[in-house]
Amino acid sequence: MAISITVNGTQYETDAPSETPLLWVLRDELGLTGTKFGCGIAACGACTVHLDGQAVRSCQVPLSDVDGDVTTIEGLAETRYRALQDAWARNQVAQCGFCQSGQIMQAADLLAEIPEPSDADIDAAMGGNLCRCGTYTGIRAAIHDAARALNGGGAG
Amino acid sequence: MSRLGKITRRTLLVGAVAVAGGAAFGVYQIRRPVENPLRPEEGVTLNPYVIIDQSGISIIAPRAEMGQGVHTTLAALVAEELDADWEAVRVLHGPPAAAYFNGALAHGALPVADYAMRDWQRRVTDGLGAASKLLGLQVTGGSTSTVDAFERMRLAGAGAREALKAVAAERLGVAVAELRTEKGHVIAPDGSEIDYRDLAEEAATRDVPRVDLRPQSEWKLLGRSLPRSDMQAKVSGAAQFSTDIVLPGMKCATVRICPYLGGGMERFDPAPALEVPGVEHVLDLGNGVAVVARNTWAAMQGAEAVEIDWTQSPLPTSTEAMFEQIAEAFDERHNSRMRNDGRPDDQEAQLEVEYRVPFLAHSTMEPMGATAWLQDGHLTLWVGNQAPREHLKVAAEAAGLSEEDVTLHTVFLGGGFGRRVETDVTRQAAMIAAMLPGIPIRLTWSREEDMRHDFYRPAAIARIRGAVAEGRATLFDAKIAAPSVTRQAIGRLAGREMGGPDKGHVEGAFDQPYAIPHYRVAGHLADLDVPVGFWRAVGNSFNGFFHESFIDELAHAAGRDPLHFRLDHVAPESAVAAGVLDAVRDLSDWDSPLPEGRARGVAMTWSFGTPTAVVLELDKTDGPIRITRAFMACDPGLVLDPAIVRAQMESGLIYGLSAALLGEITFTEGRADQGNFPDYDGLRIFNSPRIDVTILQENPHMGGVGEPGTPPAMPALANALYALTGQRARSLPLIHQADFLI
């Protein structure tokens, strides 16, 4: 039986089994490969997407539980959190880049909750997102930078 | 300036060939024809670095972009001389081709410490570089990419520029000298502009003028921090890694290979897997199975469901037994003694200690993966890899095809760290694609498969004797035992046994710039068949820990400050290395004491041509020990992109600290006990230090930057722990020995 989900404003029908995690529906069924697989057990954050505006680990959300709008990294540029992608580029954060979709989606969730996060807020919110290249200095700087831009303080 | 200036200029010749609507400019290699890598210009012996056609300027970067920023720096080498518009340049991974050899890899081949290399020795290694051309090793590794490309890619850009100007001069009826170039255009004396795209096709039909390279004082791109060429794709989700290729009718696969390393598969029953919704095929790979399904999740569920009887591993049954086997190497004659100063045997030791470090996994963020498609007898692969020619060769073998019938696209690597030199996943993808002709296959390993089928950083043991007198070290006598990465990994890569003294096994210990009268480092190769491979900084990753931990012990035995003790021994050997110690002392405010509950540790390792010093600050005043600050100073010589150097230093540090604090692979019955990040984690944002980096450019020779930050991070952490608690850690990881914030 086909299930209908809305991703980045577009409605998709999929006949994937309802227990299939959202991650694999996005990547393999819908061809939205910006969301990454890192661990499969919610231990690395690479698969982070938004479900009704909340960050979730898409490897842990079965298709049958997708009861709201999904936003992935491919759709983030259409939201106000494009500011994060711009800040990421200004601060030249990415190295290999594999974890960065998840980092940015998690950071968007943080800024939605706390528009001007402290370093401690960033530590608490971003601790579940692993980066083996060690880009944490850049991630922290880019989050502060994006927060300034979003709060009208201008970039940089 | 650099050694490259003297040696390679006379052997490099720039040429051009026609491509549809434009020209490809590149460099002819030494006087030996090599296969042309770009189809369809077969028979032409040019390896292109820049293509100018109607779509614009594309720069070919024949090294893997795995996060280290190499595409940006290699492209800037061409763009600098070409006067291309940086924002408009596209950067492509080069195809597998013998012409794109890595000549700089051989610089590490002589049994001489880099800091002490004489000019004649550099010339000899350049000769060895020519030999590696013949081997056709197109490898990204050893922190060598920029050094290798420094001359040839600028020459390609300069030759292209002058060829385009020559066409424009003829067209305009003016002298070449009257023309300038800027942002992808030739500019006439009257200010009118001609786009390179309108000149390229004609430029391909004539000889490329010989040109001199611009002096450093005229550089506009090199030496500056440029916007990375891969950044936009990586923040938008558009960057394509091995399993992000979307093809018509594609199926998703995963593998389940015998986890008892060296063991095999006795029998398997695919029936339970075929009952999993979405599973379509269960394939026999010999030592395990591949499961092919409509999506990766179904494939992974299916792989779990296959009933398999494995055969046993021939490895020792416990990690302890493995260490015993490594220790047995001390009873055998040494393989190398590349440092042997004074008369160590005649000296009485005041300190005799043993250090141990564990096996480590690479644990790249992206688990191993590849995409493969066999269509009408031609196999096409997309795989992020560090050795495309080897991957192509292995894929051809696995699919039963000739190499001409295989095309390999190198895509972005979701972390490399040495792991993606290995061809195992490419072999599997080619096998699966060959069994299912016509069906594109997206092969993704589970994290568990990735962690349990690595080519690990070897476990290693060091036994070191030392003595001090009057505040100075008088004896440093080390024996190092471990399985040999060089023998295993180069053997797999080159297909033959590597004999002789193994420099990689003792690098980071024998080649350090300390003046110690009785100074000896012996390498002992252990006979243990755990798969081992290149792991960021290779031998330096364990020898840096051994050497710099023991130097610290000697400093304390001598009652000296560990940083000033180092400076006293380093300054007579190398002003460059003393420079990084001085710089890190200033940066960290080393000479100002810290309050109770906080402490610093220092270490310095010279690896891949770049001395790098690290000071770490620990704090235990608020619960568990936190690594609060890191100070780094490095001297890679001429710096082409400071932001990329800084990013690599930070990255190397975090990778090293992650290993020192948390990293350990242990084995039971030959199977790795760790399977996923909860068992084998890295530092996270909350327990990573704030990092300051000073980059010096006093080193007369260009060194690497991708690896040198890793080795000193580990001993700096252990030395800081000693300063904080008085507890000397002689084994890693530290999490077993102290209460750190994790």
Coordinates of C-alpha atoms in Angstrom, one line a residue, chain B residues 63-410:
Chain B
R63 CA 44.3 13.6 -6.0
A64 CA 41.4 12.5 -3.9
E65 CA 39.4 15.2 -2.0
M66 CA 38.8 13.5 1.3
G67 CA 38.4 16.7 3.3
Q68 CA 42.0 17.9 3.3
G69 CA 41.2 20.7 0.8
V70 CA 43.6 19.4 -1.8
H71 CA 41.3 20.2 -4.7
T72 CA 41.3 23.8 -3.7
T73 CA 45.1 24.1 -3.4
L74 CA 45.8 22.0 -6.6
A75 CA 43.3 24.1 -8.6
A76 CA 44.9 27.3 -7.2
L77 CA 48.3 26.2 -8.6
V78 CA 46.8 26.1 -12.1
A79 CA 44.6 29.2 -11.7
E80 CA 47.5 31.3 -10.3
E81 CA 49.4 31.1 -13.6
L82 CA 46.4 30.8 -15.9
D83 CA 44.8 34.0 -14.5
A84 CA 41.5 32.1 -14.3
D85 CA 38.5 33.5 -12.5
W86 CA 38.6 31.6 -9.2
E87 CA 34.9 31.8 -8.6
A88 CA 34.1 30.3 -12.0
V89 CA 36.6 27.5 -12.1
R90 CA 35.3 23.9 -11.8
V91 CA 37.5 21.2 -10.2
L92 CA 37.3 17.6 -11.2
H93 CA 38.8 14.4 -9.8
G94 CA 41.2 13.1 -12.4
P95 CA 40.6 9.7 -14.0
P96 CA 42.9 6.8 -13.1
A97 CA 46.0 7.2 -15.2
A98 CA 49.7 6.3 -14.9
A99 CA 50.6 9.8 -15.8
Y100 CA 49.2 11.1 -12.5
F101 CA 51.9 9.4 -10.4
N102 CA 52.8 10.7 -7.0
G103 CA 56.5 11.5 -7.3
A104 CA 56.7 12.9 -3.8
L105 CA 55.9 9.6 -2.1
A106 CA 59.4 8.5 -2.8
H107 CA 60.8 11.4 -0.8
G108 CA 60.1 9.3 2.2
A109 CA 62.0 6.3 1.0
L110 CA 65.6 6.9 2.0
P111 CA 66.6 5.8 5.5
V112 CA 67.5 9.4 6.5
A113 CA 65.6 11.7 8.8
D114 CA 63.9 14.4 6.8
Y115 CA 65.2 17.2 8.9
A116 CA 68.8 16.0 8.3
M117 CA 68.5 15.4 4.5
R118 CA 71.3 16.9 2.4
D119 CA 70.8 18.3 -1.1
W120 CA 72.4 15.2 -2.7
Q121 CA 70.0 13.0 -0.8
R122 CA 67.0 15.0 -2.1
R123 CA 68.3 14.5 -5.6
V124 CA 68.6 10.8 -5.1
T125 CA 65.0 10.6 -3.9
D126 CA 63.9 12.6 -6.9
G127 CA 65.4 9.7 -8.9
L128 CA 63.3 7.3 -6.9
G129 CA 60.4 9.5 -7.7
A130 CA 61.0 8.8 -11.4
A131 CA 60.9 5.1 -10.5
S132 CA 57.5 5.5 -8.9
K133 CA 56.3 7.0 -12.1
L134 CA 57.0 3.7 -13.8
L135 CA 55.1 1.9 -11.1
G136 CA 52.2 4.3 -11.8
L137 CA 51.3 4.8 -8.2
Q138 CA 48.5 7.4 -8.3
V139 CA 48.1 7.5 -4.5
T140 CA 46.8 10.2 -2.3
G141 CA 48.7 9.7 0.9
G142 CA 51.8 10.5 2.9
S143 CA 50.8 14.2 3.0
T144 CA 52.5 14.5 -0.4
S145 CA 49.9 15.9 -2.8
T146 CA 50.8 19.6 -2.8
V147 CA 54.5 19.0 -2.8
D148 CA 54.2 16.7 -5.8
A149 CA 52.0 19.1 -7.8
F150 CA 53.7 22.4 -6.9
E151 CA 55.7 22.7 -10.1
R152 CA 53.8 20.8 -12.7
M153 CA 50.4 22.3 -12.1
R154 CA 51.7 25.8 -12.2
L155 CA 53.6 25.0 -15.4
A156 CA 50.4 23.7 -17.0
G157 CA 48.6 26.9 -16.1
A158 CA 51.4 29.1 -17.4
G159 CA 51.7 27.2 -20.6
A160 CA 48.0 27.4 -21.3
R161 CA 48.0 31.2 -20.6
E162 CA 50.9 31.8 -23.0
A163 CA 49.3 29.6 -25.7
L164 CA 46.0 31.5 -25.4
K165 CA 47.9 34.8 -25.6
A166 CA 49.8 33.7 -28.7
V167 CA 46.5 33.0 -30.5
A168 CA 45.1 36.3 -29.4
A169 CA 48.2 38.2 -30.5
E170 CA 47.9 36.7 -34.0
R171 CA 44.2 37.5 -34.2
L172 CA 44.7 41.1 -33.0
G173 CA 47.9 41.7 -35.0
V174 CA 49.8 42.8 -31.9
A175 CA 52.9 41.5 -30.1
V176 CA 52.3 38.9 -27.3
A177 CA 54.1 41.2 -24.9
E178 CA 51.4 43.8 -25.3
L179 CA 48.7 41.5 -24.0
R180 CA 47.7 40.9 -20.4
T181 CA 45.5 38.2 -18.9
E182 CA 42.9 38.5 -16.1
K183 CA 39.9 36.5 -14.9
G184 CA 39.8 34.1 -17.8
H185 CA 40.3 36.8 -20.5
V186 CA 43.1 38.1 -22.7
I187 CA 43.1 41.8 -22.6
A188 CA 44.3 43.8 -25.6
P189 CA 46.3 47.1 -25.5
D190 CA 43.0 49.0 -26.2
G191 CA 41.3 47.3 -23.3
S192 CA 39.1 45.0 -25.3
E193 CA 38.8 41.5 -24.0
I194 CA 38.8 38.0 -25.5
D195 CA 37.4 35.1 -23.5
Y196 CA 39.7 32.2 -23.1
R197 CA 36.9 30.0 -24.4
D198 CA 37.1 31.7 -27.8
L199 CA 40.8 31.0 -28.1
A200 CA 41.2 27.5 -26.7
E201 CA 40.3 25.5 -29.8
E202 CA 42.9 27.3 -31.9
A203 CA 45.5 27.1 -29.1
A204 CA 45.2 23.3 -29.2
T205 CA 46.6 23.2 -32.7
R206 CA 50.1 24.7 -32.0
D207 CA 53.0 24.2 -29.7
V208 CA 52.8 25.5 -26.2
P209 CA 55.4 28.2 -25.5
R210 CA 58.0 27.5 -22.9
V211 CA 57.5 29.9 -20.0
D212 CA 59.0 30.7 -16.6
L213 CA 56.9 30.5 -13.6
R214 CA 55.9 33.7 -11.8
P215 CA 57.9 34.6 -8.7
Q216 CA 56.1 34.3 -5.4
S217 CA 56.0 38.1 -5.0
E218 CA 53.5 38.2 -7.9
W219 CA 51.1 35.5 -6.6
K220 CA 47.5 36.6 -6.3
L221 CA 45.9 33.3 -5.2
L222 CA 48.6 31.2 -3.7
G223 CA 49.5 32.1 -0.1
R224 CA 46.0 33.2 0.6
S225 CA 43.1 31.5 2.2
L226 CA 40.7 30.8 -0.7
P227 CA 37.1 29.8 -0.7
R228 CA 37.2 26.0 -1.0
S229 CA 36.1 24.6 -4.3
D230 CA 34.0 21.9 -2.6
M231 CA 32.3 24.0 0.1
Q232 CA 29.0 25.0 -1.6
A233 CA 28.3 21.4 -2.6
K234 CA 29.1 20.2 0.9
V235 CA 26.7 22.6 2.7
S236 CA 23.8 22.1 0.3
G237 CA 23.8 18.3 0.3
A238 CA 24.7 18.2 -3.4
A239 CA 28.2 16.7 -2.9
Q240 CA 28.2 13.2 -4.2
F241 CA 30.0 10.4 -2.3
S242 CA 30.3 6.8 -3.3
T243 CA 26.6 5.9 -2.6
D244 CA 25.0 9.1 -3.7
I245 CA 24.9 8.3 -7.4
V246 CA 21.3 7.8 -8.7
L247 CA 20.9 5.5 -11.7
P248 CA 17.9 4.1 -13.5
G249 CA 16.7 0.8 -12.1
M250 CA 19.3 0.9 -9.4
K251 CA 19.3 -1.7 -6.6
C252 CA 20.8 -1.4 -3.1
A253 CA 23.3 -3.9 -1.7
T254 CA 25.2 -4.6 1.5
V255 CA 27.6 -7.4 2.4
R256 CA 28.1 -9.6 5.4
I257 CA 31.7 -11.0 5.4
C258 CA 33.2 -13.4 7.9
P259 CA 33.9 -11.3 10.9
Y260 CA 36.5 -13.8 12.2
L261 CA 39.4 -12.2 10.4
G262 CA 41.1 -14.7 8.1
G263 CA 38.2 -17.1 8.5
G264 CA 35.7 -18.0 5.8
M265 CA 32.2 -19.2 5.1
E266 CA 31.4 -22.9 5.3
R267 CA 27.8 -22.8 4.3
F268 CA 24.9 -20.3 4.1
D269 CA 21.2 -20.5 3.8
P270 CA 19.7 -17.5 1.9
A271 CA 16.0 -18.5 2.6
P272 CA 15.4 -16.4 5.7
A273 CA 16.8 -13.3 3.9
L274 CA 14.7 -13.8 0.8
E275 CA 11.6 -13.6 3.1
V276 CA 12.5 -10.1 4.1
P277 CA 10.3 -7.7 2.1
G278 CA 12.3 -6.0 -0.6
V279 CA 15.2 -8.5 -0.7
E280 CA 15.8 -9.8 -4.2
H281 CA 19.1 -11.6 -4.3
V282 CA 21.5 -13.3 -1.9
L283 CA 24.9 -13.7 -3.6
D284 CA 27.9 -15.8 -2.7
L285 CA 31.1 -13.7 -2.4
G286 CA 33.2 -16.6 -1.1
N287 CA 34.0 -15.4 2.4
G288 CA 30.5 -14.0 2.9
V289 CA 27.4 -12.9 1.1
A290 CA 26.0 -9.9 -0.6
V291 CA 22.3 -9.1 -0.3
V292 CA 20.6 -7.0 -3.0
A293 CA 17.3 -5.3 -2.3
R294 CA 15.1 -2.4 -3.3
N295 CA 16.7 -0.3 -0.6
T296 CA 19.7 -0.5 1.7
W297 CA 17.7 -1.1 4.8
A298 CA 16.0 -4.2 3.4
A299 CA 19.5 -5.3 2.2
M300 CA 20.8 -4.9 5.8
Q301 CA 17.9 -6.7 7.3
G302 CA 18.4 -9.5 4.8
A303 CA 22.1 -9.7 5.5
E304 CA 21.4 -10.2 9.2
A305 CA 18.8 -12.9 8.4
V306 CA 21.1 -15.1 6.2
E307 CA 22.1 -18.2 8.2
I308 CA 25.8 -18.6 7.9
D309 CA 28.3 -21.0 9.4
W310 CA 31.7 -19.3 9.6
T311 CA 35.1 -21.0 9.8
Q312 CA 37.5 -20.0 12.5
S313 CA 40.1 -17.2 12.4
P314 CA 43.7 -18.4 12.4
L315 CA 44.6 -15.4 14.6
P316 CA 45.5 -15.6 18.3
T317 CA 42.2 -15.9 20.2
S318 CA 42.6 -12.8 22.4
T319 CA 44.1 -9.4 22.3
E320 CA 46.5 -10.4 25.1
A321 CA 47.8 -13.3 23.0
M322 CA 48.3 -10.9 20.1
F323 CA 50.4 -8.6 22.3
E324 CA 52.4 -11.6 23.4
Q325 CA 53.0 -12.5 19.7
I326 CA 54.1 -8.9 19.0
A327 CA 56.5 -9.0 22.0
E328 CA 58.1 -12.1 20.6
A329 CA 59.5 -9.9 17.8
F330 CA 61.9 -8.5 20.4
D331 CA 63.6 -11.9 20.6
E332 CA 64.3 -11.8 16.9
R333 CA 67.0 -9.8 15.2
H334 CA 66.0 -6.2 14.5
N335 CA 64.8 -5.3 11.1
S336 CA 66.2 -1.8 11.2
R337 CA 68.5 0.3 13.3
M338 CA 68.1 3.6 11.4
R339 CA 69.4 5.7 14.4
N340 CA 72.5 4.3 16.1
D341 CA 74.6 7.0 17.7
G342 CA 77.2 6.6 20.4
R343 CA 77.5 3.4 22.4
P344 CA 74.1 2.7 24.0
D345 CA 75.1 -0.8 25.1
D346 CA 77.8 0.6 27.3
Q347 CA 75.5 3.0 29.1
E348 CA 73.7 2.3 32.3
A349 CA 70.0 2.9 32.2
Q350 CA 68.2 4.8 34.9
L351 CA 64.8 4.3 33.3
E352 CA 63.6 1.1 31.6
V353 CA 60.0 1.2 30.6
E354 CA 57.5 -0.4 28.3
Y355 CA 54.8 1.3 26.3
R356 CA 51.8 -0.3 24.5
V357 CA 49.3 1.1 22.1
P358 CA 46.3 -0.7 20.7
F359 CA 44.9 -1.5 17.3
L360 CA 42.8 1.4 15.9
A361 CA 40.1 1.6 13.3
H362 CA 39.9 4.5 10.8
S363 CA 36.2 4.9 11.4
T364 CA 35.6 7.4 8.6
M365 CA 32.2 9.1 8.9
E366 CA 31.1 7.5 5.6
P367 CA 31.2 3.7 5.9
M368 CA 32.8 1.9 3.0
G369 CA 30.6 2.0 -0.2
A370 CA 30.7 2.0 -4.0
T371 CA 28.4 2.2 -6.9
A372 CA 28.9 -0.2 -9.9
W373 CA 27.1 -0.9 -13.1
L374 CA 28.0 -3.5 -15.7
Q375 CA 26.4 -2.5 -19.0
D376 CA 27.0 -4.2 -22.3
G377 CA 30.3 -5.6 -21.2
H378 CA 31.6 -2.3 -19.7
L379 CA 31.9 -1.8 -16.0
T380 CA 31.5 1.7 -14.6
L381 CA 32.3 2.4 -10.9
W382 CA 31.9 5.5 -8.7
V383 CA 34.0 5.2 -5.6
G384 CA 35.7 7.6 -3.3
N385 CA 39.3 6.2 -3.2
Q386 CA 42.9 7.1 -2.6
A387 CA 44.5 4.9 -5.4
P388 CA 42.3 4.9 -8.5
R389 CA 44.6 2.8 -10.7
E390 CA 44.7 0.1 -8.1
H391 CA 40.9 0.2 -7.6
L392 CA 40.4 0.0 -11.4
K393 CA 42.7 -3.0 -11.7
V394 CA 41.0 -4.8 -8.9
A395 CA 37.5 -4.1 -10.3
A396 CA 38.6 -5.4 -13.7
E397 CA 39.9 -8.6 -12.1
A398 CA 36.8 -9.1 -10.0
A399 CA 34.5 -8.6 -12.9
G400 CA 36.6 -10.7 -15.3
L401 CA 37.1 -7.8 -17.7
S402 CA 40.2 -6.1 -19.2
E403 CA 41.1 -2.8 -17.7
E404 CA 40.0 -1.0 -21.0
D405 CA 36.5 -2.2 -20.2
V406 CA 36.3 -0.5 -16.9
T407 CA 35.7 3.2 -16.1
L408 CA 36.3 4.4 -12.6
H409 CA 35.0 7.7 -11.3
T410 CA 36.6 9.0 -8.1

